[in-house]
Coordinates of C-alpha atoms in Angstrom, one line a residue:
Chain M
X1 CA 8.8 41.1 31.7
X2 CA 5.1 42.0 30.4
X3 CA 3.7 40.4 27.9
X4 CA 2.6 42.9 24.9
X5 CA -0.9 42.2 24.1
X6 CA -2.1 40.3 20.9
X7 CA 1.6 38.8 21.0
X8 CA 2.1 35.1 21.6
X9 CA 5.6 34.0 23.0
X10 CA 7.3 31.5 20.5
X11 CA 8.0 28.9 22.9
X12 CA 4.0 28.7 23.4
X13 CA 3.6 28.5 19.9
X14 CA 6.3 25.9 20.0
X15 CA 4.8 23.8 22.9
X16 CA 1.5 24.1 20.5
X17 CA 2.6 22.3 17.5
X18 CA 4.2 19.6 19.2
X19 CA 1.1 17.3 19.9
X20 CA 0.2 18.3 16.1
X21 CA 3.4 17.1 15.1
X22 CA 3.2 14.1 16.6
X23 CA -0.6 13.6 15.7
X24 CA 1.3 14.3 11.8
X25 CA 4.0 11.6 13.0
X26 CA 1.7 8.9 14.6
X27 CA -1.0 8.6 11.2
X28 CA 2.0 10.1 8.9
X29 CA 1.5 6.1 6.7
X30 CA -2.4 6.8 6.7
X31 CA -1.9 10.4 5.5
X32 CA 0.3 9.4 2.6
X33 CA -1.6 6.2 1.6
X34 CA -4.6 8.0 1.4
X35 CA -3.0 11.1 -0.7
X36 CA -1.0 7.9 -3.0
X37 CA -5.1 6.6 -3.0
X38 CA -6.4 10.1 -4.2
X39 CA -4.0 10.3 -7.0
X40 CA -4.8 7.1 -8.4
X41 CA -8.0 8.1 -8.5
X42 CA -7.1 11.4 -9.8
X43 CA -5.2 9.6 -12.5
X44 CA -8.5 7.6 -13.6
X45 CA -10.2 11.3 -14.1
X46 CA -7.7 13.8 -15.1
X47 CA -5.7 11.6 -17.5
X48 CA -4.6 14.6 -19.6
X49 CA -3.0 16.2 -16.5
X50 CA -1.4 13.3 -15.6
X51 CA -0.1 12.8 -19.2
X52 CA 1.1 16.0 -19.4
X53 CA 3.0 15.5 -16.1
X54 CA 4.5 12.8 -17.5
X55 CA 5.8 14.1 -20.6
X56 CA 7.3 17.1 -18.8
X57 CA 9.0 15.0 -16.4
X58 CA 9.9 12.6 -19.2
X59 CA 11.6 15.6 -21.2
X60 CA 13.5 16.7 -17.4
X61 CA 14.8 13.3 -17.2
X62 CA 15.2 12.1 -20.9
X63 CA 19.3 13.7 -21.2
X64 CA 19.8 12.0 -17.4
X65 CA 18.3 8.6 -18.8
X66 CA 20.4 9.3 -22.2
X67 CA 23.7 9.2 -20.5
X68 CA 22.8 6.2 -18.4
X69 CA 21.6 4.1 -21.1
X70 CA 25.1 4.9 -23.2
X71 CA 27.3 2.3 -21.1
X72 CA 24.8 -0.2 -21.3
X73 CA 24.6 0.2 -25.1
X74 CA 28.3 0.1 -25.6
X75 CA 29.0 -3.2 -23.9
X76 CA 26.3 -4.9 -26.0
X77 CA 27.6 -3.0 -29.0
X78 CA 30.6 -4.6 -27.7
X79 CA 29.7 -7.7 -27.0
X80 CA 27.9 -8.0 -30.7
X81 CA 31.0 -7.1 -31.9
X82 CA 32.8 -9.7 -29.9
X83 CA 30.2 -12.5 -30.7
X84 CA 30.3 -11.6 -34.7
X85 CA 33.9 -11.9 -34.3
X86 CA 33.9 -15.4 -32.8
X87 CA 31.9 -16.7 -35.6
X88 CA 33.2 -14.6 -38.7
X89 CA 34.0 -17.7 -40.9
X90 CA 30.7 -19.0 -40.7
X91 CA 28.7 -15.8 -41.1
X92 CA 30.9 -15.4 -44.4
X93 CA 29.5 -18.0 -45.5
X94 CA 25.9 -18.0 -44.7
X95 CA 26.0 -14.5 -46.1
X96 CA 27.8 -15.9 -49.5
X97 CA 24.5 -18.1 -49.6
X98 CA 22.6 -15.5 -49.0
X99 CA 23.5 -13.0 -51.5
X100 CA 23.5 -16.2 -54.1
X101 CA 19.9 -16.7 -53.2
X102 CA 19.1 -13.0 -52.9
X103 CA 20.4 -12.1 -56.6
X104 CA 18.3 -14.8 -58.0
X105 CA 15.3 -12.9 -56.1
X106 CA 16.6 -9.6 -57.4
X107 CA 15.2 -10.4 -60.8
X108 CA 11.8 -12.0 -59.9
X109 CA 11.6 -8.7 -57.6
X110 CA 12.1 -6.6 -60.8
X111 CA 9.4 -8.1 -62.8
X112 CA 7.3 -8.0 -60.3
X113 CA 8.3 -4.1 -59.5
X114 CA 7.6 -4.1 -63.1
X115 CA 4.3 -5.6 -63.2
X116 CA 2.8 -3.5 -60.0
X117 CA 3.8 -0.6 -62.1
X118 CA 2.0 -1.4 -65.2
X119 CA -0.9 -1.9 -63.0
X120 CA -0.9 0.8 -60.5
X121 CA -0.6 3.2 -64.3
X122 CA -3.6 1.4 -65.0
X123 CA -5.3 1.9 -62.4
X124 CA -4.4 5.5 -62.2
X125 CA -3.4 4.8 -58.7
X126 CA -2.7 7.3 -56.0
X127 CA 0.4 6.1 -53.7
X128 CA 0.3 9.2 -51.6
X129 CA 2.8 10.8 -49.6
X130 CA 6.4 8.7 -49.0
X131 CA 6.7 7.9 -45.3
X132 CA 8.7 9.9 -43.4
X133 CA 11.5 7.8 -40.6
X134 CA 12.5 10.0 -37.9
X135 CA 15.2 7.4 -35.8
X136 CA 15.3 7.1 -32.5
X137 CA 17.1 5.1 -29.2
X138 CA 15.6 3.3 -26.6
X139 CA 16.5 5.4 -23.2
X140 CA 14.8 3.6 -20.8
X141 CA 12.6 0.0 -20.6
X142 CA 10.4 1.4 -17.4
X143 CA 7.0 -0.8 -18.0
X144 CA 6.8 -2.8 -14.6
X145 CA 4.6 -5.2 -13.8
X146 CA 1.3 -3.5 -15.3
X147 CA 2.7 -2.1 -18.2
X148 CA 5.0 -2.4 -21.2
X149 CA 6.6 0.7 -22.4
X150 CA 9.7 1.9 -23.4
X151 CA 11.1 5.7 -23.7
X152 CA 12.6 7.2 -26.9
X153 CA 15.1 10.4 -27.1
X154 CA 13.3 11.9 -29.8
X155 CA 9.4 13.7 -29.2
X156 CA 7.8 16.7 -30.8
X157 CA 10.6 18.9 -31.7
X158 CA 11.6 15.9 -34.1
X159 CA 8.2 15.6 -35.5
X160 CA 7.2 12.8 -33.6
X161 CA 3.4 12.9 -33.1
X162 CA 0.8 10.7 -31.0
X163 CA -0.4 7.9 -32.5
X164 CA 2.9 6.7 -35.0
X165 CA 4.0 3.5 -35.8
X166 CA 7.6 2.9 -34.2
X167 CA 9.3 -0.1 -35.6
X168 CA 12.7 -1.9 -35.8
X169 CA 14.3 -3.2 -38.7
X170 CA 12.8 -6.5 -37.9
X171 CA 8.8 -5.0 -37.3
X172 CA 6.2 -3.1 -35.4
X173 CA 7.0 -2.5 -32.0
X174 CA 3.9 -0.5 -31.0
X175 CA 2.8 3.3 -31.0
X176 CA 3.5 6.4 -29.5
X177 CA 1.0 7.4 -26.9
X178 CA 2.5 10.2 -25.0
X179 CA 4.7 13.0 -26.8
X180 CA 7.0 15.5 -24.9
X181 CA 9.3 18.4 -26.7
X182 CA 12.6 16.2 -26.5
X183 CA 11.4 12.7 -25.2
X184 CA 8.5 10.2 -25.9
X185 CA 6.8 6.7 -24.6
X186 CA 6.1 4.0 -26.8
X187 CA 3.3 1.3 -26.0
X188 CA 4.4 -1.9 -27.0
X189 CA 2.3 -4.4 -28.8
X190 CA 2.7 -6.9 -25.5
X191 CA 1.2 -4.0 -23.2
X192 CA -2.1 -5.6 -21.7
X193 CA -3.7 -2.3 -23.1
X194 CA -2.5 -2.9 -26.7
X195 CA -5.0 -4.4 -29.2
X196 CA -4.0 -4.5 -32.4
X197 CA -6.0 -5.5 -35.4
X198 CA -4.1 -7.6 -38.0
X199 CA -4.2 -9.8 -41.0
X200 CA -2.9 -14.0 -40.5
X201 CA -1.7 -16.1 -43.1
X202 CA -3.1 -16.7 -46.7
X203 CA -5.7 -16.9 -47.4
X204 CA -5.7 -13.5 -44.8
X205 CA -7.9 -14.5 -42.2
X206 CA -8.8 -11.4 -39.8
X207 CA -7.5 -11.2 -35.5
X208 CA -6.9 -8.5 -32.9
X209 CA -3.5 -9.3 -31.3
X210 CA -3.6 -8.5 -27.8
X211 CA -0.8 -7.9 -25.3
X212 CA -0.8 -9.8 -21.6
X213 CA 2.2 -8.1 -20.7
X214 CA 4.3 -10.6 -21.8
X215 CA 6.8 -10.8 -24.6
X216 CA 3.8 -13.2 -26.3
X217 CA 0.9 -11.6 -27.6
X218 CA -1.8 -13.7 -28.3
X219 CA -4.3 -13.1 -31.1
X220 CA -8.0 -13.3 -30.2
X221 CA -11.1 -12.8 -31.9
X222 CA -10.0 -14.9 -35.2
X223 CA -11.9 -14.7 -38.1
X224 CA -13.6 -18.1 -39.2
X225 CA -13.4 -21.4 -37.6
X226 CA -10.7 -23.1 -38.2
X227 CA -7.1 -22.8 -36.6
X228 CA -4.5 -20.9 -37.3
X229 CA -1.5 -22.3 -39.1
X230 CA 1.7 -21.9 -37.2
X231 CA 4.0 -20.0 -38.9
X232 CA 1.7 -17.9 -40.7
X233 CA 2.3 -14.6 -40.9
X234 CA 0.7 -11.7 -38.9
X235 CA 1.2 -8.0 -40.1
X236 CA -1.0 -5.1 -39.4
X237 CA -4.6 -5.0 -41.5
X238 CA -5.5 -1.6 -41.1
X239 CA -9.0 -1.5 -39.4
X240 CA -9.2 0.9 -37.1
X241 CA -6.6 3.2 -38.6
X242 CA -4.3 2.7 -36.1
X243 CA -1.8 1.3 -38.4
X244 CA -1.1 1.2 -41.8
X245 CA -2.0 -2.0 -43.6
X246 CA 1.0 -4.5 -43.9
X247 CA 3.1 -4.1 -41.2
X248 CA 4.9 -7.5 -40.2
X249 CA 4.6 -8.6 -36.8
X250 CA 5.7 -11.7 -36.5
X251 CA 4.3 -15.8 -37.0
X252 CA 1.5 -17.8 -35.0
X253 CA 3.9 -19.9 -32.2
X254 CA 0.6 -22.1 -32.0
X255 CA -2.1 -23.0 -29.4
X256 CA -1.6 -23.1 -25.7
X257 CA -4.1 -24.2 -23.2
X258 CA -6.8 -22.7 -25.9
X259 CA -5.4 -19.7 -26.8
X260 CA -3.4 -18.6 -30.2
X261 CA -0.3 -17.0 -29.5
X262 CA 2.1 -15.0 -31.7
X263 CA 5.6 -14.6 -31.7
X264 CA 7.0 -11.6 -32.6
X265 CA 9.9 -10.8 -35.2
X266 CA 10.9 -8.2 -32.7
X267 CA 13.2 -9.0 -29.6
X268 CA 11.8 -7.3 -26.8
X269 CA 15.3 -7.9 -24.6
X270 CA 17.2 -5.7 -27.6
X271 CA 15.2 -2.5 -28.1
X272 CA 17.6 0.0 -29.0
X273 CA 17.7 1.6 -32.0
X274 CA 14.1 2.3 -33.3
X275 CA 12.8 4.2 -36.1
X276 CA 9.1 6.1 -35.9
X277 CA 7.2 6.3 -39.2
X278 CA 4.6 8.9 -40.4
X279 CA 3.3 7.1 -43.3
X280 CA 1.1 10.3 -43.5
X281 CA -3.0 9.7 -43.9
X282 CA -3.7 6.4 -44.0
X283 CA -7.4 5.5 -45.0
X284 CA -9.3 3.2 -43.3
X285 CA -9.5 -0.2 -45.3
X286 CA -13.0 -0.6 -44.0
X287 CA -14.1 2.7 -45.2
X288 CA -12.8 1.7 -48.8
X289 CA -14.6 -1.8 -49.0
X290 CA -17.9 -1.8 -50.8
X291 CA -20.7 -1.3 -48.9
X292 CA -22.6 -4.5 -47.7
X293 CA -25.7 -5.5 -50.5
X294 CA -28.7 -4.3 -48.8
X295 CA -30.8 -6.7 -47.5
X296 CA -33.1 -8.4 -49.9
X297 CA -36.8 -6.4 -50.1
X298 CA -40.0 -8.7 -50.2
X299 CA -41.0 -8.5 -53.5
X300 CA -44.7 -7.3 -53.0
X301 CA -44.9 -6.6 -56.4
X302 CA -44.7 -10.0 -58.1
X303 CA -46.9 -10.8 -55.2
X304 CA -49.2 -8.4 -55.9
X305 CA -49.5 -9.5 -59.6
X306 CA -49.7 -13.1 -59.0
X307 CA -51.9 -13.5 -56.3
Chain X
X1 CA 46.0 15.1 29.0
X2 CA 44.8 12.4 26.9
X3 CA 44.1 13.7 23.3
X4 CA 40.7 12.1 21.8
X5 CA 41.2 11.5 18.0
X6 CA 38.5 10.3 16.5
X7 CA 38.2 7.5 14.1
X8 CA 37.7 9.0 10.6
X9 CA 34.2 7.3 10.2
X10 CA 33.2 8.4 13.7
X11 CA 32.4 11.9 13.0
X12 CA 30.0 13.9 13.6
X13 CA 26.3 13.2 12.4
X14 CA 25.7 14.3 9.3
X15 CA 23.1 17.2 9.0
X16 CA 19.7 16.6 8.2
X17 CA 19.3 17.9 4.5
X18 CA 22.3 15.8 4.1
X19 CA 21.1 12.7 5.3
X20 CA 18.1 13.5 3.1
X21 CA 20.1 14.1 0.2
X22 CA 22.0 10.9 0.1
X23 CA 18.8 8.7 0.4
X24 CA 17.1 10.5 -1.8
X25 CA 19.7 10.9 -4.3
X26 CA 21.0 7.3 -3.7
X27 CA 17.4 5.6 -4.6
X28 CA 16.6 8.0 -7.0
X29 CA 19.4 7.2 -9.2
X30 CA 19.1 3.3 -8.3
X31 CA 16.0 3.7 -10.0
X32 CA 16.7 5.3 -13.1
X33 CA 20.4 3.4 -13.1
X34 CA 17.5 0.3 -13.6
X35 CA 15.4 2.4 -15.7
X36 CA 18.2 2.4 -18.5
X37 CA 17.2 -0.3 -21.5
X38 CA 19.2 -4.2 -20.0
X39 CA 19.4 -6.6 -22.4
X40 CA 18.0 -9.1 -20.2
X41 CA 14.1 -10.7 -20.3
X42 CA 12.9 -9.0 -17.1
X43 CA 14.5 -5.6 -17.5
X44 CA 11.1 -4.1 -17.4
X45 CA 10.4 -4.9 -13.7
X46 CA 14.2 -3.9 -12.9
X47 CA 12.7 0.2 -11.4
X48 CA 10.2 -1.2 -9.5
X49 CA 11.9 -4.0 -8.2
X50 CA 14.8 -1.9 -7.0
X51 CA 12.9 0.6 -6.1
X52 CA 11.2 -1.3 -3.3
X53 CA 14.8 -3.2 -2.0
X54 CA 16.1 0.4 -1.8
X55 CA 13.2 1.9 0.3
X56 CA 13.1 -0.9 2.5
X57 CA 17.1 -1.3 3.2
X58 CA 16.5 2.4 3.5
X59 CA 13.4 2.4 5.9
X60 CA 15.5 -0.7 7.8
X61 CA 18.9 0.8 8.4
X62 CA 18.8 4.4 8.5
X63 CA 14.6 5.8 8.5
X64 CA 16.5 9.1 9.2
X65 CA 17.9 9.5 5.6
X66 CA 14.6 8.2 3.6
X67 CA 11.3 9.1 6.0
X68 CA 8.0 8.0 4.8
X69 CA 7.0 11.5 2.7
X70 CA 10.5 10.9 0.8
X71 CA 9.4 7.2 0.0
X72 CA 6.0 8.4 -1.5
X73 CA 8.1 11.0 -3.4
X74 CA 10.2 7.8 -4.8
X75 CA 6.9 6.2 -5.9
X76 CA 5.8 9.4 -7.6
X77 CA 9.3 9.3 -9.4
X78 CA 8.5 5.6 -10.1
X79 CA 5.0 6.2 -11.5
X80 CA 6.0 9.5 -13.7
X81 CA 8.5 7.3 -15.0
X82 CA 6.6 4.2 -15.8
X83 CA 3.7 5.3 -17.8
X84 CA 1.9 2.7 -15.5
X85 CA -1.0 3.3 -12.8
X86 CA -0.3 6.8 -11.4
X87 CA -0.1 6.6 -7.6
X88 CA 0.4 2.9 -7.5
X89 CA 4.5 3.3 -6.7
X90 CA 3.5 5.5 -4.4
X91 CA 1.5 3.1 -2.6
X92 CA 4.3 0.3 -2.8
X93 CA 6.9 2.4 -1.7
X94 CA 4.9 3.3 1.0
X95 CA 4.2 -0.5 1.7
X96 CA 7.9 -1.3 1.6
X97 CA 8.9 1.4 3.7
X98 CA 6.3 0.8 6.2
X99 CA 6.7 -2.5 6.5
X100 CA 10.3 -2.1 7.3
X101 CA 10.0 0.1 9.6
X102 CA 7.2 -2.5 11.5
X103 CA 9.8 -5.4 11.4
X104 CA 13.0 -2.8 12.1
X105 CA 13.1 -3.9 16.1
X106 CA 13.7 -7.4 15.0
X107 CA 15.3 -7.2 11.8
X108 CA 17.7 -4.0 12.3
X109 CA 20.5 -5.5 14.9
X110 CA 20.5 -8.6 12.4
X111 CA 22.5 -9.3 9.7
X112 CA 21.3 -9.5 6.0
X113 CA 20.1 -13.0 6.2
X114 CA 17.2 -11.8 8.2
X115 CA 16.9 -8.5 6.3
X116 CA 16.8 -11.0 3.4
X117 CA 14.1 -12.9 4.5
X118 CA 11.9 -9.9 5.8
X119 CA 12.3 -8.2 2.1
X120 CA 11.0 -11.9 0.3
X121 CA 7.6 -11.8 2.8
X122 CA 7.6 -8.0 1.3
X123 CA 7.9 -8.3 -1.8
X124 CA 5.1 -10.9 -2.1
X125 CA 3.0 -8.4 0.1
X126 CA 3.7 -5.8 -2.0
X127 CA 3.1 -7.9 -5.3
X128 CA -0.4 -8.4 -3.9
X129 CA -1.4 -5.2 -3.7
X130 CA -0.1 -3.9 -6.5
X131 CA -1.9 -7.1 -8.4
X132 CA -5.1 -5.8 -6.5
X133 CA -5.0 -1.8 -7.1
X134 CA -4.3 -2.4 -11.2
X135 CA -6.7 -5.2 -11.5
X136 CA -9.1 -3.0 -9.9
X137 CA -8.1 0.4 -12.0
X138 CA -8.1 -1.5 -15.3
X139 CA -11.7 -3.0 -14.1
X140 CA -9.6 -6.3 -15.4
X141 CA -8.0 -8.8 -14.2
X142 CA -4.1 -8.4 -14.3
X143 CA -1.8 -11.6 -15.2
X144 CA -0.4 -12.8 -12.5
X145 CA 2.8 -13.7 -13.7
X146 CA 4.5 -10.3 -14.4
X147 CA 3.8 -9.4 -10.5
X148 CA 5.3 -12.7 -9.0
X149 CA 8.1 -12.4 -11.5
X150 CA 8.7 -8.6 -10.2
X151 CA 8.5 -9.8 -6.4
X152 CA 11.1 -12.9 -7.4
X153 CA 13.8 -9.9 -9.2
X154 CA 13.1 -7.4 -5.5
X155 CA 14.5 -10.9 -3.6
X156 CA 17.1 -11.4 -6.0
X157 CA 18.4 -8.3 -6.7
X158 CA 18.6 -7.2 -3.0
X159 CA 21.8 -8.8 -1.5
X160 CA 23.7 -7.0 -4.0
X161 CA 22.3 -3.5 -3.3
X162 CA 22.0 -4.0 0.2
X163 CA 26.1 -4.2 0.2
X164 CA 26.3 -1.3 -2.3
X165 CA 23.9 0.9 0.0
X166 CA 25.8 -0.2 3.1
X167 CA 29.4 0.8 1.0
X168 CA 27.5 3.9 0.5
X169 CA 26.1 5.1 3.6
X170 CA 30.2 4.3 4.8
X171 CA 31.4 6.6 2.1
X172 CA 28.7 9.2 3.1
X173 CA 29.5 8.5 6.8
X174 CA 26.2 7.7 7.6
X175 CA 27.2 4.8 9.4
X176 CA 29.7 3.9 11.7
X177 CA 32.4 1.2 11.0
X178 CA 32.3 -1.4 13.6
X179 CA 35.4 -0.8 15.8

């Protein structure tokens, strides 16, 4: 049969592809490593694209991770239940202590409710808006070995916003850094990226906690010389305006091979029900201190006079 | 005239797209099955670390199901997912299935044991290099701990989902039941 011209038979075209195929085959690794290379790089550029990629796929995923997360939260709702059972007696009566102690609190807590009233009238000061809690689970724990970060079932279309402090009952468990319409990730405050400035102890003595990734922070860049106490109290100063001012944290564990480490009130192994606070505009503590003194002027006049 | 009847597992190969489907779908789900929010202290290493046992029990006993473009897909799932380096699962995955496939001649007609032992020298491969591409994205040393710790959960949690993958691939008749 002739061959139309322009018109190249299939099994030609077939035979042609097969070396490229194989050549495909053969360096297929290389190929992909390099492409896997080029997207880390493009990660380091276009971080906004890759965020946004993220938060999409975060929102695909989020009612998938939803539903797998839900056995795993009613066995240890279970098992809580379980263990609280096992020990109900005693709990009874640590929590008969507890509310003896507590009530004898409840009235020093009124005079001083009292007092901060008086004052703040006094002061003609400005509370400004209430905070605003928007709740929130715990879908998926997907840090790895680089990163600490945990997903929540709640994003935009709840209010949630960039930049939030989410807590637990117990304290701060980090911020939210990437917002989708029904999902959104939370840094943690033991991310090796997370550095958070806070306020140790009393007299308050001045640190940035800083996250290694572990479930220890430690805090560097202490104010002053001396040590820190341990089992003084860390909670959020302010600076930076990345959180409010007085957020607990946790206590200083001590010093380790030269560094300060905290420990945190929250338990990283039981993130599960968190709650994500707009406290609103917060101002900067630093932009309300006084300005410094200026520096003190040579005083050419009494010079001039005298000499 | 003899009638051949054919043992129920020894059917006929699976097609393509399904062979593709149920390594795919198996790892994928693996992964965000580890994903979900375990109470225990190293929960946050759990994707990764099953990721790379999947891809490389994958890669080991049936390449056909989970080819190398599917395992950089599963490290693009992993990295989405993670909020970590993007691309960096993608070059693990890569690492685990490649590496598999470089020992398969060996490892492949041999039991787990071996399979066992070829995922450990992996894992601590793979741990390297992810060690090396963050420390060198962050322009910061990484600690070392979290990797060795992830490479330590890949060895430990593999027996376990090497026997669920193998279960699996029998349910999916993918592989043939020794006669």
């Amino acid at each position: 049969m002739a061959r139309e011209p322009g018109l190249i038979p299939i099994d030609e075209l077939v035979d042609a592809s097969r070396p490229i195929k194989a050549l495909l085959r053969r360096f297929a690794y290389l190929l992909l490593i390099g492409a896997a290379v080029a997207l880390i790089l493009i990660g380091k550029i276009e971080t906004v694209l890759i965020e946004r990629v993220r938060s999409h796929f975060s929102d695909g995923v989020a009612p998938i991770l939803e539903v797998l997360s839900e056995p795993i939260r009613l066995a240890r709702a279970g098992a809580e239940h379980i263990a609280d059972l096992a020990d109900l007696i005693e709990e009874n009566e640590r929590l008969s202590q507890e509310n003896a102690r507590l009530l004898q609190w409840r009235v020093f807590a009124k005079k001083l409710e009292a007092d901060n009233q008086a004052l703040k009238e006094l002061l003609r000061f400005d509370p400004g808006p209430a905070a605003r809690f928007i709740s929130a689970r715990a879908i998926a724990d997907v840090g790895g070995a680089f990163a600490r970060s945990v997903l929540i079932n709640v994003g935009a279309g709840k209010g949630v916003g960039a930049g939030l402090p989410v807590m637990t009952g117990d304290g701060l468990v980090g911020r939210v850094i990437q917002v989708g319409e029904r999902s959104a990730r939370v840094l943690l405050l033991t991310d090796i990226k997370a550095r958070t400035p806070v306020i140790v102890g009393d007299p308050p003595i001045r640190a940035i906690l800083a996250g290694d990734n572990g479930d220890n922070p430690k805090l560097k860049f202490i104010d002053g010389e001396g040590a820190l106490e341990p089992g003084a109290l860390i909670v959020t100063s302010g600076h930076g305006g990345v959180f409010p001012p007085g957020l607990p944290i946790g206590v200083v564990a001590g010093d380790v091979a030269g560094e300060t480490w905290a420990q945190t009130f929250v338990d990283w192994r039981n993130l599960n029900y968190l709650r994500v606070v707009d406290f609103g505009d917060q101002p900067d503590p630093a932009a309300l201190a006084p300005p410094p003194p200026p520096p003190p002027q040579p005083n050419t006049e009494s010079r001039a006079n005298g000499g | 005239m003899a009638v051949e009847t054919r043992h129920p597992a020894r059917q006929a190969p699976r097609s393509a797209w399904t062979r593709l489907a149920a390594g795919f779908g198996l790892t994928a789900l693996a992964i965000l099955l580890a994903a979900a929010p375990w109470p225990f202290a190293l929960a946050a290493l759990a994707p990764p670390a099953v990721a790379h046992a999947v891809v490389f029990d994958w890669s080991l006993r049936r390449p056909d199901a989970l080819p190398a473009p599917l395992a950089f897909i599963i490290g693009l799932l992993l990295d989405v997912l993670s909020g970590s380096v993007f691309g960096l699962g993608a070059v693990t995955c890569l690492a685990a299935h490649g590496s598999a496939a470089a020992q398969r001649r060996f490892l492949s007609p041999r039991g787990i044991g071996h399979a066992w032992i070829g995922l450990a020298l992996t894992a601590v491969a793979i741990a390297g290099i992810g060690w090396t591409i963050a420390s060198a994205y962050s322009v910061l040393l990484q600690p070392v701990g979290p990797s060795l710790a992830q490479a330590a959960l890949t060895v430990a949690l593999y027996p376990p989902l090497a026997i669920l993958l193998q279960t699996a691939r029998l349910a999916c008749g993918l592989t043939l039941r020794k006669a």
